[in-house]
Short mmCIF file of C-alpha atoms in Angstrom, two decimals:
data_model
loop_
_atom_site.label_atom_id
_atom_site.label_comp_id
_atom_site.label_asym_id
_atom_site.label_seq_id
_atom_site.Cartn_x
_atom_site.Cartn_y
_atom_site.Cartn_z
CA SER A 1393 6.32 -42.45 -78.30
CA SER A 1394 6.34 -39.23 -74.76
CA ALA A 1395 2.35 -39.05 -75.18
CA LEU A 1396 2.09 -42.75 -73.97
CA ALA A 1397 2.59 -42.28 -70.17
CA SER A 1398 -0.49 -39.08 -69.38
CA MET A 1399 -2.61 -38.38 -67.50
CA ASN A 1400 -5.96 -40.80 -69.28
CA PRO A 1401 -8.08 -37.67 -70.83
CA ASN A 1402 -11.24 -39.15 -69.59
CA LYS A 1403 -9.81 -38.66 -66.17
CA VAL A 1404 -9.30 -34.46 -66.66
CA THR A 1405 -11.17 -32.38 -64.48
CA ARG A 1406 -10.56 -28.78 -64.93
CA GLU A 1407 -11.12 -28.32 -61.32
CA ASN A 1408 -8.53 -29.71 -60.69
CA LEU A 1409 -6.08 -28.54 -63.23
CA LYS A 1410 -2.71 -26.98 -61.29
CA LYS A 1411 0.52 -28.31 -63.34
CA LEU A 1412 1.48 -29.30 -66.73
CA THR A 1413 0.87 -33.37 -66.02
CA ASP A 1414 -3.19 -32.18 -65.16
CA LEU A 1415 -3.89 -31.78 -68.75
CA PRO A 1416 -4.76 -34.66 -70.81
CA ASN A 1417 -2.50 -36.40 -72.54
CA ILE A 1418 0.48 -35.23 -71.12
CA GLY A 1419 2.86 -36.69 -68.38
CA LYS A 1420 6.57 -36.23 -67.26
CA ALA A 1421 8.35 -36.25 -70.70
CA GLY A 1422 5.47 -34.15 -72.33
CA ALA A 1423 5.53 -31.49 -69.00
CA LYS A 1424 9.23 -31.36 -69.85
CA ASP A 1425 8.83 -31.02 -73.46
CA LEU A 1426 6.61 -28.10 -72.55
CA ASN A 1427 9.08 -26.57 -69.94
CA LEU A 1428 12.22 -26.59 -72.70
CA LEU A 1429 8.87 -24.23 -74.59
CA GLY A 1430 9.60 -21.83 -71.08
CA ILE A 1431 5.80 -23.37 -70.26
CA HIS A 1432 5.19 -24.23 -66.64
CA GLN A 1433 1.07 -23.70 -66.12
CA PRO A 1434 -1.77 -24.77 -68.11
CA GLU A 1435 -3.21 -21.81 -68.49
CA GLN A 1436 0.46 -20.40 -70.70
CA LEU A 1437 -1.05 -22.30 -73.22
CA VAL A 1438 -3.56 -20.19 -73.80
CA GLY A 1439 -3.76 -18.65 -77.57
CA LYS A 1440 -0.93 -20.83 -79.00
CA CYS A 1441 -0.68 -22.39 -81.86
CA PRO A 1442 0.29 -26.13 -81.59
CA TYR A 1443 2.17 -26.61 -84.55
CA GLU A 1444 4.94 -23.07 -83.81
CA MET A 1445 5.13 -25.21 -80.38
CA TYR A 1446 5.84 -27.99 -82.15
CA TYR A 1447 8.78 -26.17 -84.28
CA SER A 1448 10.08 -23.84 -81.23
CA LEU A 1449 10.75 -27.96 -79.74
CA CYS A 1450 12.29 -29.37 -82.62
CA PHE A 1451 14.35 -26.16 -82.40
CA ALA A 1452 15.00 -25.91 -78.91
CA THR A 1453 15.65 -29.79 -78.94
CA GLY A 1454 18.21 -30.01 -82.16
CA GLU A 1455 15.84 -33.14 -83.85
CA SER A 1456 13.02 -33.89 -85.12
CA HIS A 1457 9.91 -35.44 -83.30
CA ASP A 1458 7.53 -37.23 -83.61
CA PRO A 1459 4.40 -35.94 -85.57
CA CYS A 1460 2.27 -37.63 -83.02
CA VAL A 1461 4.10 -34.43 -80.85
CA ILE A 1462 1.64 -32.32 -82.44
CA ASP A 1463 -1.03 -34.14 -82.18
CA VAL A 1464 -0.87 -34.09 -78.07
CA PHE A 1465 -0.19 -30.38 -78.57
CA ILE A 1466 -3.05 -29.55 -80.35
CA SER A 1467 -4.97 -31.65 -77.56
CA ILE A 1468 -3.69 -29.40 -75.13
CA THR A 1469 -4.35 -25.91 -76.14
CA ARG A 1470 -8.12 -27.11 -77.39
CA PHE A 1471 -8.45 -28.31 -73.84
CA MET A 1472 -7.32 -24.45 -72.88
CA ASN A 1473 -9.39 -22.45 -75.08
CA GLY A 1474 -12.72 -24.76 -73.99
CA GLU A 1475 -12.48 -27.90 -75.44
CA LYS A 1476 -13.26 -31.29 -74.04
CA PRO A 1477 -10.71 -33.06 -73.55
CA LEU A 1478 -9.71 -35.82 -75.92
CA PRO A 1479 -7.10 -37.84 -76.56
CA TRP A 1480 -4.24 -37.25 -78.64
CA TRP A 1481 -5.12 -39.50 -82.05
CA GLU A 1482 -8.45 -37.91 -82.36
CA TYR A 1483 -6.41 -35.21 -84.07
CA THR A 1484 -4.39 -37.16 -85.89
CA GLN A 1485 -5.89 -37.14 -89.31
CA GLU A 1486 -6.74 -33.03 -88.64
CA ARG A 1487 -3.12 -32.65 -88.33
CA LYS A 1488 -1.82 -34.69 -91.30
CA ASN A 1489 -4.73 -32.59 -93.42
CA TYR A 1490 -3.33 -29.38 -92.20
CA LEU A 1491 0.28 -30.34 -93.14
CA ASN A 1492 -0.06 -32.08 -96.76
CA LYS A 1493 -3.21 -28.30 -97.34
CA GLY A 1494 1.03 -26.67 -98.29
CA ASN A 1495 1.74 -29.52 -100.18
#
C-alpha cells in the first residue's frame, strides 16, 4: 500500500510543512497521487472532501484504489483543517461507517 512509506504522524510539525511528503501518512506514492489531483502544496487540501478526492483519483488513473487511500485523505484534510496528525488507520472505521450509510 502506498500509505506505508510515509511521514510518521508523530514527526509531523505544522511549522515544517513545505511539501506534500511533510504531511502525515504521505510518502512519495501518496504525493504522486495528490499531484494527479492537481494538489502540489499542503494548503491546497484545505476544504477538500476526501471521498471526492478518492473518486477523482480512481477516475484519473482508471483503476479502483484501496479504500485505505480514503483514510489517508481523511487524515490529511483533517490535519490541514487544524486537527492533530493521526495515523491513517484511525479513520478506517469512520470511512466504513460513512460508506455503509448509503446502503
